[in-house]
Amino acid sequence: MEPSTMLKAPLHSIRSMPRTVFNHLFAGVYTIALLFLLYHHAFKLFSSTTFPSFFISISMFISDLLLAFFWFTAQGFRIRPVTREVFPENLEEMIDKKDFPDIDIFICTSDPYKEPPIDIVNTALSVMAYDYPTEKLSIYVSDDGGSELTLFAIMEAAKFGAHWLAFCRENKVLDRSPAEIFRLQETENSKTEKIKVKSFSLVFIAKIVANLKCLMEDGFSCLH
């Protein structure tokens, strides 16, 4: 890759945040204060003449030593805070689509009551609509609970995806979660309405299946 090409088509940029200098000054002052505090504890420890004073001094020394260690390990996030900006639109200028790496995406779920299937469906459809070569993108749903409801919802989502993917490409949709785009959609057209009907039908069917399953397990008391 020629250097001139890389300069013309950057994939990302990094900028240091203004508070970096302040963070460095604060870390320096805090480190000096910690060293003086630990020196004070060590002096008290070695000058202790009774067991109670020795026990108190060593307890304070160990406690502050642990707190100093925790503080020190957390400074890596503050030493050089940066803001990043990415330019995915330049990717095709850097590499041909046929050379894009294969990507496997795993969506994990376990409980259809705590993690409603419709949320899993929206996540799966959003991922399926990625602007990425379809032959290099694989999506897997891992359901630890083995829920039939989740399986049914994902099967319906796969059917709906045939319409949703085409809709996103044709209309250049950026926010590709069906629930989000329909919530924010202000102007209606015939194609959007057809997609919405299919999506809402999926939600409606999933709710029916959930209620039927609940009815079989707990009776009418569970219906709402």
PDB file of C-alpha atoms in Angstrom:
ATOM      1  CA  MET A   1       0.000   0.000   0.000  1.00  0.00           C
ATOM      2  CA  GLU A   2       1.446   3.358  -1.056  1.00  0.00           C
ATOM      3  CA  PRO A   3       1.925   5.924   1.767  1.00  0.00           C
ATOM      4  CA  SER A   4       0.069   8.547  -0.287  1.00  0.00           C
ATOM      5  CA  THR A   5      -2.958   6.253  -0.511  1.00  0.00           C
ATOM      6  CA  MET A   6      -3.005   5.719   3.230  1.00  0.00           C
ATOM      7  CA  LEU A   7      -2.887   9.471   3.821  1.00  0.00           C
ATOM      8  CA  LYS A   8      -5.781  10.066   1.437  1.00  0.00           C
ATOM      9  CA  ALA A   9      -7.975   7.354   2.946  1.00  0.00           C
ATOM     10  CA  PRO A  10      -7.456   7.051   6.713  1.00  0.00           C
ATOM     11  CA  LEU A  11      -9.561   4.441   8.476  1.00  0.00           C
ATOM     12  CA  HIS A  12      -9.451   6.144  11.866  1.00  0.00           C
ATOM     13  CA  SER A  13      -8.070   9.114  13.758  1.00  0.00           C
ATOM     14  CA  ILE A  14      -7.021   9.586  17.388  1.00  0.00           C
ATOM     15  CA  ARG A  15      -6.988  12.857  19.314  1.00  0.00           C
ATOM     16  CA  SER A  16      -5.734  13.392  22.850  1.00  0.00           C
ATOM     17  CA  MET A  17      -8.296  15.002  25.146  1.00  0.00           C
ATOM     18  CA  PRO A  18      -7.522  18.404  26.745  1.00  0.00           C
ATOM     19  CA  ARG A  19      -7.630  17.007  30.277  1.00  0.00           C
ATOM     20  CA  THR A  20      -4.559  14.818  29.648  1.00  0.00           C
ATOM     21  CA  VAL A  21      -2.136  17.383  31.156  1.00  0.00           C
ATOM     22  CA  PHE A  22      -4.341  17.850  34.226  1.00  0.00           C
ATOM     23  CA  ASN A  23      -4.521  14.066  34.705  1.00  0.00           C
ATOM     24  CA  HIS A  24      -0.729  13.840  34.592  1.00  0.00           C
ATOM     25  CA  LEU A  25      -0.339  16.619  37.182  1.00  0.00           C
ATOM     26  CA  PHE A  26      -2.943  15.063  39.447  1.00  0.00           C
ATOM     27  CA  ALA A  27      -1.316  11.618  39.180  1.00  0.00           C
ATOM     28  CA  GLY A  28       2.080  13.097  40.073  1.00  0.00           C
ATOM     29  CA  VAL A  29       0.773  14.958  43.152  1.00  0.00           C
ATOM     30  CA  TYR A  30      -1.285  11.953  44.257  1.00  0.00           C
ATOM     31  CA  THR A  31       1.726   9.619  43.907  1.00  0.00           C
ATOM     32  CA  ILE A  32       3.882  11.877  46.071  1.00  0.00           C
ATOM     33  CA  ALA A  33       1.131  12.044  48.711  1.00  0.00           C
ATOM     34  CA  LEU A  34       0.810   8.241  48.701  1.00  0.00           C
ATOM     35  CA  LEU A  35       4.556   7.810  49.161  1.00  0.00           C
ATOM     36  CA  PHE A  36       4.554  10.167  52.143  1.00  0.00           C
ATOM     37  CA  LEU A  37       1.550   8.342  53.625  1.00  0.00           C
ATOM     38  CA  LEU A  38       3.194   4.930  53.233  1.00  0.00           C
ATOM     39  CA  TYR A  39       6.444   6.314  54.690  1.00  0.00           C
ATOM     40  CA  HIS A  40       4.450   7.594  57.674  1.00  0.00           C
ATOM     41  CA  HIS A  41       2.840   4.174  58.206  1.00  0.00           C
ATOM     42  CA  ALA A  42       6.209   2.406  57.885  1.00  0.00           C
ATOM     43  CA  PHE A  43       7.781   4.784  60.416  1.00  0.00           C
ATOM     44  CA  LYS A  44       4.932   4.150  62.879  1.00  0.00           C
ATOM     45  CA  LEU A  45       5.245   0.416  62.285  1.00  0.00           C
ATOM     46  CA  PHE A  46       8.961   0.215  63.083  1.00  0.00           C
ATOM     47  CA  SER A  47       8.670   2.558  66.055  1.00  0.00           C
ATOM     48  CA  SER A  48       5.832   0.605  67.677  1.00  0.00           C
ATOM     49  CA  THR A  49       6.666  -0.612  71.190  1.00  0.00           C
ATOM     50  CA  THR A  50       3.449  -2.450  72.070  1.00  0.00           C
ATOM     51  CA  PHE A  51       1.475  -5.135  70.315  1.00  0.00           C
ATOM     52  CA  PRO A  52      -1.755  -3.058  69.930  1.00  0.00           C
ATOM     53  CA  SER A  53       0.115  -0.155  68.315  1.00  0.00           C
ATOM     54  CA  PHE A  54       2.029  -2.599  66.079  1.00  0.00           C
ATOM     55  CA  PHE A  55      -1.220  -4.307  65.013  1.00  0.00           C
ATOM     56  CA  ILE A  56      -2.912  -0.977  64.229  1.00  0.00           C
ATOM     57  CA  SER A  57       0.117   0.311  62.318  1.00  0.00           C
ATOM     58  CA  ILE A  58       0.524  -2.795  60.164  1.00  0.00           C
ATOM     59  CA  SER A  59      -3.227  -2.918  59.472  1.00  0.00           C
ATOM     60  CA  MET A  60      -3.218   0.702  58.290  1.00  0.00           C
ATOM     61  CA  PHE A  61      -0.062   0.108  56.255  1.00  0.00           C
ATOM     62  CA  ILE A  62      -1.502  -2.935  54.453  1.00  0.00           C
ATOM     63  CA  SER A  63      -4.854  -1.224  53.861  1.00  0.00           C
ATOM     64  CA  ASP A  64      -3.319   1.886  52.328  1.00  0.00           C
ATOM     65  CA  LEU A  65      -0.886  -0.244  50.328  1.00  0.00           C
ATOM     66  CA  LEU A  66      -3.800  -2.160  48.783  1.00  0.00           C
ATOM     67  CA  LEU A  67      -5.724   1.050  48.069  1.00  0.00           C
ATOM     68  CA  ALA A  68      -2.618   2.541  46.461  1.00  0.00           C
ATOM     69  CA  PHE A  69      -2.266  -0.555  44.279  1.00  0.00           C
ATOM     70  CA  PHE A  70      -5.916  -0.333  43.151  1.00  0.00           C
ATOM     71  CA  TRP A  71      -5.498   3.358  42.369  1.00  0.00           C
ATOM     72  CA  PHE A  72      -2.301   2.727  40.413  1.00  0.00           C
ATOM     73  CA  THR A  73      -3.862  -0.011  38.264  1.00  0.00           C
ATOM     74  CA  ALA A  74      -6.767   2.312  37.366  1.00  0.00           C
ATOM     75  CA  GLN A  75      -4.496   5.079  36.035  1.00  0.00           C
ATOM     76  CA  GLY A  76      -4.003   3.366  32.700  1.00  0.00           C
ATOM     77  CA  PHE A  77      -7.415   4.680  31.623  1.00  0.00           C
ATOM     78  CA  ARG A  78      -6.559   8.257  32.602  1.00  0.00           C
ATOM     79  CA  ILE A  79      -2.943   8.739  31.570  1.00  0.00           C
ATOM     80  CA  ARG A  80      -3.810   9.374  27.915  1.00  0.00           C
ATOM     81  CA  PRO A  81      -7.556   9.692  27.324  1.00  0.00           C
ATOM     82  CA  VAL A  82      -8.335   9.971  23.627  1.00  0.00           C
ATOM     83  CA  THR A  83     -11.280  10.371  21.292  1.00  0.00           C
ATOM     84  CA  ARG A  84     -11.457   8.182  18.229  1.00  0.00           C
ATOM     85  CA  GLU A  85     -13.187   8.694  14.923  1.00  0.00           C
ATOM     86  CA  VAL A  86     -13.558   5.958  12.334  1.00  0.00           C
ATOM     87  CA  PHE A  87     -14.096   6.246   8.585  1.00  0.00           C
ATOM     88  CA  PRO A  88     -15.612   2.959   7.407  1.00  0.00           C
ATOM     89  CA  GLU A  89     -16.500   4.566   4.073  1.00  0.00           C
ATOM     90  CA  ASN A  90     -12.768   4.549   3.229  1.00  0.00           C
ATOM     91  CA  LEU A  91     -12.408   0.808   3.751  1.00  0.00           C
ATOM     92  CA  GLU A  92     -13.133  -0.090   0.138  1.00  0.00           C
ATOM     93  CA  GLU A  93     -10.430   2.343  -0.977  1.00  0.00           C
ATOM     94  CA  MET A  94      -7.893   0.433   1.116  1.00  0.00           C
ATOM     95  CA  ILE A  95      -8.921  -3.146   0.369  1.00  0.00           C
ATOM     96  CA  ASP A  96     -11.136  -4.952  -2.099  1.00  0.00           C
ATOM     97  CA  LYS A  97     -14.375  -6.438  -0.763  1.00  0.00           C
ATOM     98  CA  LYS A  98     -13.321  -9.940  -1.786  1.00  0.00           C
ATOM     99  CA  ASP A  99     -10.381  -9.618   0.616  1.00  0.00           C
ATOM    100  CA  PHE A 100     -12.553  -8.675   3.616  1.00  0.00           C
ATOM    101  CA  PRO A 101     -12.062 -11.143   6.509  1.00  0.00           C
ATOM    102  CA  ASP A 102     -14.814 -13.593   7.427  1.00  0.00           C
ATOM    103  CA  ILE A 103     -16.751 -12.520  10.518  1.00  0.00           C
ATOM    104  CA  ASP A 104     -18.694 -14.742  12.941  1.00  0.00           C
ATOM    105  CA  ILE A 105     -21.106 -12.950  15.284  1.00  0.00           C
ATOM    106  CA  PHE A 106     -22.572 -14.730  18.320  1.00  0.00           C
ATOM    107  CA  ILE A 107     -25.757 -13.503  20.017  1.00  0.00           C
ATOM    108  CA  CYS A 108     -26.125 -15.119  23.431  1.00  0.00           C
ATOM    109  CA  THR A 109     -29.374 -15.478  25.386  1.00  0.00           C
ATOM    110  CA  SER A 110     -30.648 -17.721  28.149  1.00  0.00           C
ATOM    111  CA  ASP A 111     -34.082 -16.775  29.487  1.00  0.00           C
ATOM    112  CA  PRO A 112     -36.957 -15.693  27.182  1.00  0.00           C
ATOM    113  CA  TYR A 113     -38.684 -13.957  30.116  1.00  0.00           C
ATOM    114  CA  LYS A 114     -35.696 -11.875  31.261  1.00  0.00           C
ATOM    115  CA  GLU A 115     -34.448 -11.427  27.674  1.00  0.00           C
ATOM    116  CA  PRO A 116     -37.582 -11.109  25.515  1.00  0.00           C
ATOM    117  CA  PRO A 117     -37.267 -12.852  22.131  1.00  0.00           C
ATOM    118  CA  ILE A 118     -38.294  -9.664  20.342  1.00  0.00           C
ATOM    119  CA  ASP A 119     -35.115  -7.985  21.652  1.00  0.00           C
ATOM    120  CA  ILE A 120     -33.057 -10.914  20.365  1.00  0.00           C
ATOM    121  CA  VAL A 121     -34.872 -10.638  17.040  1.00  0.00           C
ATOM    122  CA  ASN A 122     -34.113  -6.912  16.752  1.00  0.00           C
ATOM    123  CA  THR A 123     -30.462  -7.572  17.545  1.00  0.00           C
ATOM    124  CA  ALA A 124     -30.232 -10.374  14.985  1.00  0.00           C
ATOM    125  CA  LEU A 125     -31.938  -8.324  12.262  1.00  0.00           C
ATOM    126  CA  SER A 126     -29.687  -5.341  12.976  1.00  0.00           C
ATOM    127  CA  VAL A 127     -26.593  -7.525  12.631  1.00  0.00           C
ATOM    128  CA  MET A 128     -27.912  -9.237   9.488  1.00  0.00           C
ATOM    129  CA  ALA A 129     -28.317  -5.790   7.901  1.00  0.00           C
ATOM    130  CA  TYR A 130     -24.634  -4.878   8.342  1.00  0.00           C
ATOM    131  CA  ASP A 131     -23.068  -3.265   5.305  1.00  0.00           C
ATOM    132  CA  TYR A 132     -20.721  -6.201   4.800  1.00  0.00           C
ATOM    133  CA  PRO A 133     -20.393  -8.920   2.150  1.00  0.00           C
ATOM    134  CA  THR A 134     -23.113 -11.421   3.028  1.00  0.00           C
ATOM    135  CA  GLU A 135     -20.994 -14.436   2.069  1.00  0.00           C
ATOM    136  CA  LYS A 136     -18.422 -13.406   4.677  1.00  0.00           C
ATOM    137  CA  LEU A 137     -20.852 -12.749   7.519  1.00  0.00           C
ATOM    138  CA  SER A 138     -22.263 -15.502   9.759  1.00  0.00           C
ATOM    139  CA  ILE A 139     -24.647 -14.896  12.667  1.00  0.00           C
ATOM    140  CA  TYR A 140     -25.234 -17.475  15.403  1.00  0.00           C
ATOM    141  CA  VAL A 141     -27.774 -17.374  18.216  1.00  0.00           C
ATOM    142  CA  SER A 142     -26.734 -19.295  21.327  1.00  0.00           C
ATOM    143  CA  ASP A 143     -29.731 -20.005  23.567  1.00  0.00           C
ATOM    144  CA  ASP A 144     -28.569 -21.550  26.839  1.00  0.00           C
ATOM    145  CA  GLY A 145     -32.178 -22.014  27.930  1.00  0.00           C
ATOM    146  CA  GLY A 146     -33.180 -23.997  24.841  1.00  0.00           C
ATOM    147  CA  SER A 147     -36.441 -22.033  24.613  1.00  0.00           C
ATOM    148  CA  GLU A 148     -38.915 -23.032  21.906  1.00  0.00           C
ATOM    149  CA  LEU A 149     -40.233 -19.465  21.901  1.00  0.00           C
ATOM    150  CA  THR A 150     -36.795 -18.053  21.140  1.00  0.00           C
ATOM    151  CA  LEU A 151     -36.296 -20.643  18.393  1.00  0.00           C
ATOM    152  CA  PHE A 152     -39.657 -19.760  16.854  1.00  0.00           C
ATOM    153  CA  ALA A 153     -38.915 -16.023  16.982  1.00  0.00           C
ATOM    154  CA  ILE A 154     -35.502 -16.491  15.334  1.00  0.00           C
ATOM    155  CA  MET A 155     -37.024 -18.660  12.587  1.00  0.00           C
ATOM    156  CA  GLU A 156     -39.582 -15.940  11.872  1.00  0.00           C
ATOM    157  CA  ALA A 157     -36.841 -13.306  11.979  1.00  0.00           C
ATOM    158  CA  ALA A 158     -34.885 -15.231   9.349  1.00  0.00           C
ATOM    159  CA  LYS A 159     -37.926 -15.081   7.044  1.00  0.00           C
ATOM    160  CA  PHE A 160     -38.490 -11.404   7.798  1.00  0.00           C
ATOM    161  CA  GLY A 161     -34.788 -10.720   7.197  1.00  0.00           C
ATOM    162  CA  ALA A 162     -35.244 -11.343   3.464  1.00  0.00           C
ATOM    163  CA  HIS A 163     -37.488  -8.273   3.321  1.00  0.00           C
ATOM    164  CA  TRP A 164     -35.600  -6.224   5.900  1.00  0.00           C
ATOM    165  CA  LEU A 165     -32.169  -6.555   4.297  1.00  0.00           C
ATOM    166  CA  ALA A 166     -33.494  -5.500   0.914  1.00  0.00           C
ATOM    167  CA  PHE A 167     -35.314  -2.581   2.523  1.00  0.00           C
ATOM    168  CA  CYS A 168     -32.153  -1.352   4.294  1.00  0.00           C
ATOM    169  CA  ARG A 169     -30.023  -1.557   1.156  1.00  0.00           C
ATOM    170  CA  GLU A 170     -32.611   0.125  -1.041  1.00  0.00           C
ATOM    171  CA  ASN A 171     -33.253   3.005   1.371  1.00  0.00           C
ATOM    172  CA  LYS A 172     -29.674   3.255   2.724  1.00  0.00           C
ATOM    173  CA  VAL A 173     -30.854   2.804   6.301  1.00  0.00           C
ATOM    174  CA  LEU A 174     -28.133   3.525   8.876  1.00  0.00           C
ATOM    175  CA  ASP A 175     -29.931   2.649  12.117  1.00  0.00           C
ATOM    176  CA  ARG A 176     -30.942  -0.883  11.223  1.00  0.00           C
ATOM    177  CA  SER A 177     -32.794  -2.024  14.318  1.00  0.00           C
ATOM    178  CA  PRO A 178     -36.437  -2.464  13.152  1.00  0.00           C
ATOM    179  CA  ALA A 179     -37.852  -1.367  16.511  1.00  0.00           C
ATOM    180  CA  GLU A 180     -35.773   1.824  16.501  1.00  0.00           C
ATOM    181  CA  ILE A 181     -36.374   2.857  12.910  1.00  0.00           C
ATOM    182  CA  PHE A 182     -40.128   2.352  13.176  1.00  0.00           C
ATOM    183  CA  ARG A 183     -40.197   4.322  16.407  1.00  0.00           C
ATOM    184  CA  LEU A 184     -38.406   7.257  14.814  1.00  0.00           C
ATOM    185  CA  GLN A 185     -40.112   7.022  11.435  1.00  0.00           C
ATOM    186  CA  GLU A 186     -42.093  10.228  10.936  1.00  0.00           C
ATOM    187  CA  THR A 187     -43.132   9.949   7.297  1.00  0.00           C
ATOM    188  CA  GLU A 188     -44.866   6.841   6.032  1.00  0.00           C
ATOM    189  CA  ASN A 189     -44.681   5.313   2.587  1.00  0.00           C
ATOM    190  CA  SER A 190     -46.064   2.099   1.169  1.00  0.00           C
ATOM    191  CA  LYS A 191     -42.800   0.144   1.424  1.00  0.00           C
ATOM    192  CA  THR A 192     -42.142   1.241   4.989  1.00  0.00           C
ATOM    193  CA  GLU A 193     -45.689   0.320   5.919  1.00  0.00           C
ATOM    194  CA  LYS A 194     -45.322  -3.169   4.443  1.00  0.00           C
ATOM    195  CA  ILE A 195     -42.093  -3.735   6.351  1.00  0.00           C
ATOM    196  CA  LYS A 196     -43.705  -2.452   9.555  1.00  0.00           C
ATOM    197  CA  VAL A 197     -46.694  -4.781   9.155  1.00  0.00           C
ATOM    198  CA  LYS A 198     -44.391  -7.777   8.762  1.00  0.00           C
ATOM    199  CA  SER A 199     -42.314  -6.741  11.795  1.00  0.00           C
ATOM    200  CA  PHE A 200     -45.342  -6.104  14.009  1.00  0.00           C
ATOM    201  CA  SER A 201     -46.844  -9.411  12.864  1.00  0.00           C
ATOM    202  CA  LEU A 202     -43.718 -11.129  14.148  1.00  0.00           C
ATOM    203  CA  VAL A 203     -44.096  -9.408  17.525  1.00  0.00           C
ATOM    204  CA  PHE A 204     -47.800 -10.301  17.662  1.00  0.00           C
ATOM    205  CA  ILE A 205     -47.161 -13.978  16.859  1.00  0.00           C
ATOM    206  CA  ALA A 206     -44.379 -14.167  19.445  1.00  0.00           C
ATOM    207  CA  LYS A 207     -46.724 -12.747  22.105  1.00  0.00           C
ATOM    208  CA  ILE A 208     -49.439 -15.251  21.181  1.00  0.00           C
ATOM    209  CA  VAL A 209     -47.000 -18.144  21.522  1.00  0.00           C
ATOM    210  CA  ALA A 210     -45.795 -16.784  24.875  1.00  0.00           C
ATOM    211  CA  ASN A 211     -49.348 -16.501  26.196  1.00  0.00           C
ATOM    212  CA  LEU A 212     -50.271 -19.990  24.982  1.00  0.00           C
ATOM    213  CA  LYS A 213     -47.212 -21.458  26.656  1.00  0.00           C
ATOM    214  CA  CYS A 214     -47.974 -19.560  29.854  1.00  0.00           C
ATOM    215  CA  LEU A 215     -51.612 -20.712  29.709  1.00  0.00           C
ATOM    216  CA  MET A 216     -50.579 -24.347  29.428  1.00  0.00           C
ATOM    217  CA  GLU A 217     -48.159 -24.057  32.338  1.00  0.00           C
ATOM    218  CA  ASP A 218     -49.943 -21.768  34.833  1.00  0.00           C
ATOM    219  CA  GLY A 219     -53.549 -21.371  33.693  1.00  0.00           C
ATOM    220  CA  PHE A 220     -55.449 -18.143  33.094  1.00  0.00           C
ATOM    221  CA  SER A 221     -53.803 -16.330  36.027  1.00  0.00           C
ATOM    222  CA  CYS A 222     -50.673 -15.650  33.975  1.00  0.00           C
ATOM    223  CA  LEU A 223     -52.373 -13.878  31.083  1.00  0.00           C
ATOM    224  CA  HIS A 224     -52.079 -10.114  30.862  1.00  0.00           C
TER     225      HIS A 224
END
